[in-house]
């Protein structure tokens, strides 16, 4: 286990401790999530719109109970391997501190238990030299960012800007309690209302001055507007709509790989958005995860959820040969890593990480 108390080596070039403007500038420091104590969340109306149909019964039955220990152990081992691979590539790896996930907490309106600190990409957004704690829409994720507080404090002391979206009440007004699946209808009916701002960082993808966002079952217009105003005139947030009937997180739909290189979901992005005119576009190959492999929270399109170490090197799931081949054909250098057991918990390399520091500065690419 890597500890987050070891200080990272000082970088050769003085740049802010938090510095990341894109998904592809050369990576220097990254937070990798942990699955310690991972538990099924308390059942709530926000879950069924995004959980796979075949998991609803399990989530209702197992609410507040730990995920199967053998699955947690297998995912933990893959996370360790992933961390080793990143270190071997010259990246400093940091880890959150485990916090109790099954201990009930309460607010004025409701009680819940937690879930995990496996996906830093959802809870924290890095834009330039600032790190933002997201106002997440799931009650089970209300305190998730606490696992990262030792790191946030350290980065702040090191000169980073540290901010947080307004903590949402997540009262019943925040949710469409009569939500029903709108089937293939687009745009889909979303479970989150405009009561207060909510967003997960994973509904945004960064290309320097331009940030692409989507509305989803966790990210509302109010949340996007809060972020737009918070970031100010230096950034342009573009809200795109995709052919995704159950949107939650953009990072298995539209994935910028490098300047001029874009990976898209072949069905959810039937037409390349005009913003990307002139870019080389690769349609993701169909995922190869077998049907009997448990995916508690997502579709199989996690094959797209890659991590760029720079404009060339990309971490890809080892068994995902079609994606490895596609990346090579696209001129990239895939670094294979076993991650299928981690995938069960709802994400892959992009979800499991937060790029705290990359080289580079604020530029325009669109
Ligand atoms: O395709 O089910 C996965 C994104 C996870 N952050 C999907 C979305």
Short mmCIF file of N, CA and C and ligand atoms in Angstrom, two decimals, residues 248-249 251-252 268 298-299 301-302 346 351, ligand 1:
data_model
loop_
_atom_site.label_atom_id
_atom_site.label_comp_id
_atom_site.label_asym_id
_atom_site.label_seq_id
_atom_site.Cartn_x
_atom_site.Cartn_y
_atom_site.Cartn_z
N UNK A 248 -24.49 9.73 -17.06
CA UNK A 248 -23.81 10.04 -15.80
C UNK A 248 -22.32 9.91 -16.12
N UNK A 249 -21.65 11.04 -16.27
CA UNK A 249 -20.22 11.13 -16.54
C UNK A 249 -19.93 11.04 -18.04
N UNK A 251 -16.97 10.64 -19.39
CA UNK A 251 -15.69 10.03 -19.73
C UNK A 251 -15.76 8.60 -20.26
N UNK A 252 -16.95 8.21 -20.72
CA UNK A 252 -17.07 7.01 -21.55
C UNK A 252 -17.93 7.37 -22.77
N UNK A 268 -23.44 6.91 -28.89
CA UNK A 268 -23.85 8.11 -28.14
C UNK A 268 -23.46 9.40 -28.84
N UNK A 298 -22.14 0.46 -14.12
CA UNK A 298 -21.96 1.11 -15.42
C UNK A 298 -22.23 0.16 -16.58
N UNK A 299 -22.15 0.73 -17.78
CA UNK A 299 -22.16 -0.06 -19.00
C UNK A 299 -20.75 -0.62 -19.23
N UNK A 301 -18.89 0.24 -21.57
CA UNK A 301 -18.09 1.20 -22.34
C UNK A 301 -16.96 1.83 -21.53
N UNK A 302 -16.68 1.26 -20.40
CA UNK A 302 -15.51 1.66 -19.62
C UNK A 302 -14.23 1.44 -20.41
N UNK A 346 -17.47 0.48 -11.09
CA UNK A 346 -18.08 1.63 -11.74
C UNK A 346 -17.15 2.58 -12.45
N UNK A 351 -11.69 7.36 -14.28
CA UNK A 351 -12.48 7.51 -13.04
C UNK A 351 -11.62 7.33 -11.79
O1 LIG B 1 -20.90 4.21 -19.86
O2 LIG B 1 -21.82 3.56 -18.08
C1 LIG B 1 -19.33 5.22 -17.23
C2 LIG B 1 -18.63 6.45 -16.70
C3 LIG B 1 -18.11 6.25 -15.35
N1 LIG B 1 -17.51 7.45 -14.79
C4 LIG B 1 -21.14 4.36 -18.68
C5 LIG B 1 -20.57 5.56 -17.94
#
